[in-house]
């Protein structure tokens, strides 16, 4: 594993693109180390490599397998050293701005503009000494059930995250996705009661996905909703799997799923327009998606696509961490509670800095 991280440091010293990641509940680290600093894009999802897409889904960046060195390494034990005493003072201006944005969202839901909207904010933290390798090690050990990654391109920037949400996993014509929504704090048990607001919010997401993929699939199976732990918070999750019909392809599925109601809202277009008009900052790659496309399975003749939604993430630039946090807003949302939820979610990244 030491060699793996030496490779990461060499790649950074050469200012070359790379991604390192670990899948949920796995112990294998995977790295794509690009051999040049060219910016490649995924055009039709027939490419092989690692994709990184922004919220607006426009240009999907690709680290192509054929232009990269692929490394794999087993995760070894690591004692994380946490500074749990660090206090992050509440920024009153940020709080007021976010609460007023949430109120705008609640009013728009009440007036029938949409059923739900996901509103977010950015928080900037000064870093005294940021060491990418130790932050990534902390990330994978603190969040074993998340997709943990660090992605870098000299022409785009450095992004780090631990996301609980899969956008899509697919092999040949089979695929699976998930509906994830609702949040409450984890208090030592996942055996919890969910309020009507959260249950409804999660049902919206499930219905939207089923409706979106109807025309592309021949068969679909849906699990019952259950509670999922993600860092210090809980969500409601439903698994959805199915088979694409013969005329459908992966690019179509991704374009109907992204952005999901869990990061945008419902109906998608009106919620997205509201976000772009009212959030007053550029989400960039936050709530975009990332992951492997058409990666050949070792010793098998199949290739797999495995994509995740870019949640619980941060961008590192100019010795500062830019944290991105969002909350699902419905008519029952209370601005102050949503602010508190956003503070709780921000701890996912603050804990590893």
Tab-separated table of C-alpha atoms in Angstrom:
chain	number	residue	atom	x	y	z
A	1	UNK	CA	0.000	0.000	0.000
A	2	UNK	CA	2.940	2.353	0.641
A	3	UNK	CA	3.932	1.988	-3.028
A	4	UNK	CA	0.383	2.899	-4.053
A	5	UNK	CA	0.580	6.208	-2.162
A	6	UNK	CA	4.121	6.881	-3.427
A	7	UNK	CA	2.603	6.617	-6.915
A	8	UNK	CA	-0.087	9.167	-5.909
A	9	UNK	CA	2.551	11.609	-4.650
A	10	UNK	CA	4.657	11.173	-7.809
A	11	UNK	CA	1.592	11.816	-9.990
A	12	UNK	CA	0.814	15.000	-8.066
A	13	UNK	CA	4.446	16.157	-8.290
A	14	UNK	CA	4.241	15.663	-12.094
A	15	UNK	CA	0.916	17.549	-12.130
A	16	UNK	CA	-0.808	14.692	-13.954
A	17	UNK	CA	-4.471	13.603	-13.685
A	18	UNK	CA	-5.468	10.637	-11.523
A	19	UNK	CA	-8.246	9.144	-9.467
A	20	UNK	CA	-7.942	6.828	-6.469
A	21	UNK	CA	-10.978	5.205	-4.893
A	22	UNK	CA	-12.387	2.438	-2.735
A	23	UNK	CA	-15.841	0.965	-3.259
A	24	UNK	CA	-18.388	0.547	-0.431
A	25	UNK	CA	-17.566	-2.287	1.986
A	26	UNK	CA	-14.474	-3.356	0.002
A	27	UNK	CA	-10.805	-3.412	1.005
A	28	UNK	CA	-9.268	-2.834	-2.419
A	29	UNK	CA	-7.834	0.535	-3.445
A	30	UNK	CA	-7.936	1.294	-7.164
A	31	UNK	CA	-6.066	4.042	-9.002
A	32	UNK	CA	-6.155	5.331	-12.596
A	33	UNK	CA	-2.981	7.361	-13.257
A	34	UNK	CA	-3.161	9.229	-16.577
A	35	UNK	CA	0.062	9.413	-18.582
A	36	UNK	CA	-0.518	12.932	-19.989
A	37	UNK	CA	-2.401	16.051	-18.896
A	38	UNK	CA	-4.910	16.040	-21.770
A	39	UNK	CA	-8.596	16.636	-20.968
A	40	UNK	CA	-10.632	13.722	-22.395
A	41	UNK	CA	-14.434	13.518	-22.502
A	42	UNK	CA	-16.896	10.615	-22.549
A	43	UNK	CA	-19.088	11.030	-25.617
A	44	UNK	CA	-21.298	7.936	-25.845
A	45	UNK	CA	-20.487	5.760	-22.805
A	46	UNK	CA	-18.796	3.152	-24.978
A	47	UNK	CA	-15.411	4.320	-23.621
A	48	UNK	CA	-13.528	2.529	-20.844
A	49	UNK	CA	-12.127	4.374	-17.851
A	50	UNK	CA	-13.274	6.643	-15.022
A	51	UNK	CA	-15.810	9.450	-15.565
A	52	UNK	CA	-16.338	12.659	-13.565
A	53	UNK	CA	-19.434	14.707	-14.457
A	54	UNK	CA	-20.752	18.070	-13.241
A	55	UNK	CA	-24.231	18.736	-11.832
A	56	UNK	CA	-25.414	20.210	-15.141
A	57	UNK	CA	-24.255	16.984	-16.848
A	58	UNK	CA	-22.669	18.891	-19.741
A	59	UNK	CA	-19.087	17.770	-20.315
A	60	UNK	CA	-18.335	14.401	-18.769
A	61	UNK	CA	-14.598	14.170	-18.112
A	62	UNK	CA	-12.952	10.810	-18.747
A	63	UNK	CA	-9.679	9.405	-17.454
A	64	UNK	CA	-9.344	6.817	-20.245
A	65	UNK	CA	-8.015	3.375	-19.373
A	66	UNK	CA	-5.926	3.278	-22.552
A	67	UNK	CA	-4.125	6.500	-21.574
A	68	UNK	CA	-3.570	5.463	-17.945
A	69	UNK	CA	-1.702	3.104	-15.674
A	70	UNK	CA	-4.106	1.106	-13.504
A	71	UNK	CA	-2.976	0.230	-9.957
A	72	UNK	CA	-4.685	-1.872	-7.321
A	73	UNK	CA	-3.676	-2.393	-3.705
A	74	UNK	CA	-5.148	-3.932	-0.553
A	75	UNK	CA	-6.082	-1.563	2.235
A	76	UNK	CA	-3.971	-2.025	5.361
A	77	UNK	CA	-4.839	-1.136	8.954
A	78	UNK	CA	-4.406	2.499	9.779
A	79	UNK	CA	-4.806	4.365	13.047
A	80	UNK	CA	-6.550	7.626	12.248
A	81	UNK	CA	-5.600	10.571	14.358
A	82	UNK	CA	-8.661	12.817	14.821
A	83	UNK	CA	-8.762	16.302	16.157
A	84	UNK	CA	-12.222	15.983	17.651
A	85	UNK	CA	-11.844	19.171	19.686
A	86	UNK	CA	-11.855	21.440	16.659
A	87	UNK	CA	-14.835	23.757	16.843
A	88	UNK	CA	-16.273	25.171	13.653
A	89	UNK	CA	-17.951	28.462	14.589
A	90	UNK	CA	-21.395	29.012	13.085
A	91	UNK	CA	-21.370	31.663	10.381
A	92	UNK	CA	-24.489	33.778	11.041
A	93	UNK	CA	-24.453	35.218	7.530
A	94	UNK	CA	-24.336	31.725	5.969
A	95	UNK	CA	-27.105	30.570	8.303
A	96	UNK	CA	-29.410	33.471	7.415
A	97	UNK	CA	-28.703	33.115	3.699
A	98	UNK	CA	-29.397	29.368	3.716
A	99	UNK	CA	-32.552	29.664	5.851
A	100	UNK	CA	-33.940	32.339	3.541
A	101	UNK	CA	-33.147	30.126	0.509
A	102	UNK	CA	-34.966	27.191	2.197
A	103	UNK	CA	-37.984	29.429	2.911
A	104	UNK	CA	-38.052	30.412	-0.780
A	105	UNK	CA	-38.039	26.691	-1.632
A	106	UNK	CA	-40.872	25.934	0.824
A	107	UNK	CA	-42.952	28.786	-0.651
A	108	UNK	CA	-42.344	27.514	-4.189
A	109	UNK	CA	-43.483	23.994	-3.182
A	110	UNK	CA	-46.573	25.477	-1.471
A	111	UNK	CA	-47.443	27.445	-4.621
A	112	UNK	CA	-47.214	24.259	-6.737
A	113	UNK	CA	-44.000	25.071	-8.662
A	114	UNK	CA	-42.643	21.590	-7.772
A	115	UNK	CA	-43.134	18.832	-5.162
A	116	UNK	CA	-39.586	18.878	-3.826
A	117	UNK	CA	-36.335	20.743	-4.367
A	118	UNK	CA	-32.830	20.007	-3.066
A	119	UNK	CA	-31.083	23.185	-1.974
A	120	UNK	CA	-27.423	23.393	-1.096
A	121	UNK	CA	-24.724	25.679	0.184
A	122	UNK	CA	-20.951	25.911	0.084
A	123	UNK	CA	-18.790	26.336	3.191
A	124	UNK	CA	-15.149	27.380	2.920
A	125	UNK	CA	-12.580	26.328	5.534
A	126	UNK	CA	-8.966	27.519	5.735
A	127	UNK	CA	-6.424	24.687	5.766
A	128	UNK	CA	-3.107	25.056	7.508
A	129	UNK	CA	-1.485	21.832	6.363
A	130	UNK	CA	-3.417	19.651	3.930
A	131	UNK	CA	-1.915	16.240	3.198
A	132	UNK	CA	-3.913	14.426	0.542
A	133	UNK	CA	-2.704	10.930	1.401
A	134	UNK	CA	-3.525	11.136	5.107
A	135	UNK	CA	-6.944	12.707	4.393
A	136	UNK	CA	-7.736	9.909	1.928
A	137	UNK	CA	-6.597	7.235	4.420
A	138	UNK	CA	-8.827	8.781	7.111
A	139	UNK	CA	-11.709	8.890	4.658
A	140	UNK	CA	-11.582	5.193	3.724
A	141	UNK	CA	-11.247	4.101	7.361
A	142	UNK	CA	-13.930	6.416	8.715
A	143	UNK	CA	-16.532	5.624	6.036
A	144	UNK	CA	-16.224	1.925	5.134
A	145	UNK	CA	-19.741	1.823	3.630
A	146	UNK	CA	-19.237	4.825	1.299
A	147	UNK	CA	-17.642	5.196	-2.127
A	148	UNK	CA	-14.477	7.121	-1.135
A	149	UNK	CA	-12.432	8.889	-3.762
A	150	UNK	CA	-9.869	11.520	-4.572
A	151	UNK	CA	-9.914	12.903	-8.129
A	152	UNK	CA	-7.439	15.338	-9.652
A	153	UNK	CA	-6.943	17.031	-12.987
A	154	UNK	CA	-4.587	20.037	-13.349
A	155	UNK	CA	-7.118	21.737	-15.653
A	156	UNK	CA	-10.104	21.191	-13.339
A	157	UNK	CA	-8.947	20.826	-9.736
A	158	UNK	CA	-8.845	18.456	-6.770
A	159	UNK	CA	-12.010	16.808	-5.410
A	160	UNK	CA	-12.374	14.436	-2.454
A	161	UNK	CA	-15.496	12.689	-1.163
A	162	UNK	CA	-17.274	9.819	0.579
A	163	UNK	CA	-20.667	9.346	-1.053
A	164	UNK	CA	-23.414	7.000	0.177
A	165	UNK	CA	-25.400	7.079	-3.072
A	166	UNK	CA	-25.014	4.886	-6.143
A	167	UNK	CA	-26.388	6.298	-9.376
A	168	UNK	CA	-26.148	3.104	-11.412
A	169	UNK	CA	-24.407	-0.246	-11.564
A	170	UNK	CA	-24.641	-2.134	-14.832
A	171	UNK	CA	-23.294	-5.111	-16.714
A	172	UNK	CA	-24.462	-5.899	-20.243
A	173	UNK	CA	-28.220	-5.237	-20.123
A	174	UNK	CA	-28.695	-5.670	-16.380
A	175	UNK	CA	-28.581	-2.675	-14.052
A	176	UNK	CA	-29.339	-1.599	-10.503
A	177	UNK	CA	-29.864	1.788	-8.918
A	178	UNK	CA	-31.243	3.146	-5.634
A	179	UNK	CA	-33.717	5.703	-4.304
A	180	UNK	CA	-32.171	7.519	-1.351
A	181	UNK	CA	-33.808	10.316	0.665
A	182	UNK	CA	-34.777	11.436	4.158
A	183	UNK	CA	-32.179	12.223	6.831
A	184	UNK	CA	-31.910	11.896	10.592
A	185	UNK	CA	-28.989	11.731	12.993
A	186	UNK	CA	-27.514	8.328	13.838
A	187	UNK	CA	-27.943	7.672	17.586
A	188	UNK	CA	-26.364	4.192	18.031
A	189	UNK	CA	-29.168	2.309	16.244
A	190	UNK	CA	-30.630	2.001	12.749
A	191	UNK	CA	-33.925	0.746	14.203
A	192	UNK	CA	-35.662	4.123	13.938
A	193	UNK	CA	-39.062	5.615	13.191
A	194	UNK	CA	-39.313	7.862	10.138
A	195	UNK	CA	-41.637	10.865	9.968
A	196	UNK	CA	-44.243	11.284	7.231
A	197	UNK	CA	-42.205	14.084	5.551
A	198	UNK	CA	-39.165	11.791	5.087
A	199	UNK	CA	-41.253	8.794	3.971
A	200	UNK	CA	-43.030	10.933	1.352
A	201	UNK	CA	-39.786	12.498	0.171
A	202	UNK	CA	-38.265	9.056	-0.342
A	203	UNK	CA	-41.377	7.726	-2.120
A	204	UNK	CA	-41.171	10.677	-4.570
A	205	UNK	CA	-37.647	9.576	-5.460
A	206	UNK	CA	-38.630	5.909	-5.940
A	207	UNK	CA	-41.642	6.824	-8.116
A	208	UNK	CA	-39.571	9.223	-10.220
A	209	UNK	CA	-36.917	6.585	-10.962
A	210	UNK	CA	-39.482	3.908	-11.851
A	211	UNK	CA	-41.318	6.346	-14.089
A	212	UNK	CA	-38.105	7.529	-15.804
A	213	UNK	CA	-36.795	4.067	-16.671
A	214	UNK	CA	-40.153	2.570	-17.697
A	215	UNK	CA	-39.668	3.124	-21.434
A	216	UNK	CA	-36.070	1.800	-21.366
A	217	UNK	CA	-36.608	-1.476	-19.500
A	218	UNK	CA	-38.230	-4.872	-19.982
A	219	UNK	CA	-38.338	-5.871	-16.304
A	220	UNK	CA	-37.912	-4.079	-12.973
A	221	UNK	CA	-37.829	-5.285	-9.340
A	222	UNK	CA	-38.107	-2.995	-6.303
A	223	UNK	CA	-37.160	-3.708	-2.670
A	224	UNK	CA	-39.040	-2.422	0.371
A	225	UNK	CA	-37.620	0.810	1.846
A	226	UNK	CA	-35.045	0.285	4.631
A	227	UNK	CA	-32.712	2.413	6.790
A	228	UNK	CA	-29.119	2.998	5.666
A	229	UNK	CA	-26.322	4.460	7.822
A	230	UNK	CA	-24.040	6.947	6.043
A	231	UNK	CA	-21.390	8.466	8.309
A	232	UNK	CA	-23.183	10.112	11.247
A	233	UNK	CA	-26.585	10.226	9.537
A	234	UNK	CA	-29.308	7.796	8.436
A	235	UNK	CA	-31.285	7.743	5.173
A	236	UNK	CA	-34.175	5.713	3.745
A	237	UNK	CA	-33.136	3.546	0.827
A	238	UNK	CA	-34.922	1.409	-1.783
A	239	UNK	CA	-33.059	-0.875	-4.213
A	240	UNK	CA	-34.227	-0.969	-7.822
A	241	UNK	CA	-32.954	-3.422	-10.414
A	242	UNK	CA	-33.936	-4.317	-13.921
A	243	UNK	CA	-33.081	-5.239	-17.468
A	244	UNK	CA	-32.750	-2.813	-20.383
A	245	UNK	CA	-34.746	-3.515	-23.513
A	246	UNK	CA	-32.802	-4.223	-26.688
A	247	UNK	CA	-33.005	-0.671	-28.066
A	248	UNK	CA	-31.824	1.079	-24.890
A	249	UNK	CA	-28.272	1.916	-23.873
A	250	UNK	CA	-26.394	3.056	-20.776
A	251	UNK	CA	-26.114	6.689	-21.861
A	252	UNK	CA	-29.927	6.943	-22.032
A	253	UNK	CA	-30.327	5.484	-18.540
A	254	UNK	CA	-27.754	7.899	-17.089
A	255	UNK	CA	-29.388	10.882	-18.761
A	256	UNK	CA	-32.854	10.039	-17.388
A	257	UNK	CA	-31.509	9.289	-13.877
A	258	UNK	CA	-29.172	12.278	-13.534
A	259	UNK	CA	-29.671	14.561	-11.709
A	260	UNK	CA	-31.685	12.373	-9.331
A	261	UNK	CA	-34.491	13.849	-7.197
A	262	UNK	CA	-32.169	13.233	-4.230
A	263	UNK	CA	-29.877	16.025	-5.511
A	264	UNK	CA	-32.223	18.137	-7.621
A	265	UNK	CA	-35.944	17.716	-6.957
A	266	UNK	CA	-39.240	16.866	-8.631
A	267	UNK	CA	-40.314	17.566	-11.330
A	268	UNK	CA	-36.703	17.658	-12.415
A	269	UNK	CA	-36.704	20.597	-14.859
A	270	UNK	CA	-38.563	23.113	-12.687
A	271	UNK	CA	-36.513	22.135	-9.613
A	272	UNK	CA	-33.257	22.434	-11.574
A	273	UNK	CA	-34.215	25.886	-12.896
A	274	UNK	CA	-35.063	27.047	-9.369
A	275	UNK	CA	-31.649	25.816	-8.122
A	276	UNK	CA	-29.756	27.567	-10.925
A	277	UNK	CA	-31.665	30.811	-10.336
A	278	UNK	CA	-31.596	30.892	-6.519
A	279	UNK	CA	-28.558	29.093	-5.051
A	280	UNK	CA	-26.202	31.931	-6.024
A	281	UNK	CA	-23.131	29.742	-6.469
A	282	UNK	CA	-21.918	27.153	-8.983
A	283	UNK	CA	-22.224	23.555	-7.760
A	284	UNK	CA	-19.618	22.475	-10.347
A	285	UNK	CA	-19.043	18.735	-9.721
A	286	UNK	CA	-21.003	18.545	-6.447
A	287	UNK	CA	-24.164	16.446	-7.121
A	288	UNK	CA	-22.667	15.380	-10.448
A	289	UNK	CA	-21.635	11.727	-10.818
A	290	UNK	CA	-18.424	9.722	-11.012
A	291	UNK	CA	-17.155	6.169	-11.390
A	292	UNK	CA	-16.003	3.373	-13.652
A	293	UNK	CA	-17.398	2.845	-17.120
A	294	UNK	CA	-16.998	-0.455	-18.964
A	295	UNK	CA	-14.215	-1.624	-16.669
A	296	UNK	CA	-13.225	-5.191	-17.508
A	297	UNK	CA	-13.579	-7.568	-14.590
A	298	UNK	CA	-10.349	-9.393	-13.869
A	299	UNK	CA	-10.563	-13.092	-14.919
A	300	UNK	CA	-14.080	-12.554	-16.315
A	301	UNK	CA	-15.169	-11.696	-19.806
A	302	UNK	CA	-17.626	-9.023	-18.669
A	303	UNK	CA	-17.256	-5.294	-18.230
A	304	UNK	CA	-19.040	-3.269	-15.585
A	305	UNK	CA	-20.153	0.303	-15.149
A	306	UNK	CA	-20.398	1.531	-11.557
A	307	UNK	CA	-21.405	5.172	-11.016
A	308	UNK	CA	-22.005	7.198	-7.837
A	309	UNK	CA	-23.611	10.563	-7.083
A	310	UNK	CA	-21.031	13.101	-5.898
A	311	UNK	CA	-22.365	13.859	-2.389
A	312	UNK	CA	-20.498	14.564	0.901
A	313	UNK	CA	-17.597	15.989	-1.035
A	314	UNK	CA	-15.207	18.924	-1.076
A	315	UNK	CA	-12.961	20.727	-3.491
A	316	UNK	CA	-9.474	21.699	-2.347
A	317	UNK	CA	-8.051	24.898	-3.814
A	318	UNK	CA	-5.696	27.656	-2.670
A	319	UNK	CA	-5.162	26.105	0.793
A	320	UNK	CA	-8.894	26.068	1.426
A	321	UNK	CA	-11.506	23.316	1.532
A	322	UNK	CA	-14.791	24.122	-0.217
A	323	UNK	CA	-17.446	21.867	1.355
A	324	UNK	CA	-20.788	21.273	-0.372
A	325	UNK	CA	-23.916	20.347	1.581
A	326	UNK	CA	-27.559	19.974	0.494
A	327	UNK	CA	-30.998	19.221	1.983
A	328	UNK	CA	-34.260	17.981	0.469
A	329	UNK	CA	-36.983	20.628	0.820
A	330	UNK	CA	-40.720	19.858	0.824
A	331	UNK	CA	-43.712	21.870	2.047
A	332	UNK	CA	-43.139	20.516	5.580
A	333	UNK	CA	-39.508	21.723	5.797
A	334	UNK	CA	-38.508	24.101	8.602
A	335	UNK	CA	-35.587	26.389	7.614
A	336	UNK	CA	-33.790	26.202	10.967
A	337	UNK	CA	-33.971	22.387	11.020
A	338	UNK	CA	-32.597	22.216	7.469
A	339	UNK	CA	-29.688	24.452	8.510
A	340	UNK	CA	-28.918	22.053	11.397
A	341	UNK	CA	-29.126	19.069	9.039
A	342	UNK	CA	-26.668	20.785	6.687
A	343	UNK	CA	-24.265	21.356	9.610
A	344	UNK	CA	-24.505	17.653	10.562
A	345	UNK	CA	-23.823	16.595	6.968
A	346	UNK	CA	-20.819	18.946	6.757
A	347	UNK	CA	-19.148	16.943	9.550
A	348	UNK	CA	-18.580	14.035	7.120
A	349	UNK	CA	-15.755	16.009	5.507
A	350	UNK	CA	-14.744	18.160	8.508
A	351	UNK	CA	-13.985	14.998	10.467
A	352	UNK	CA	-11.183	13.983	8.085
A	353	UNK	CA	-9.563	17.390	7.579
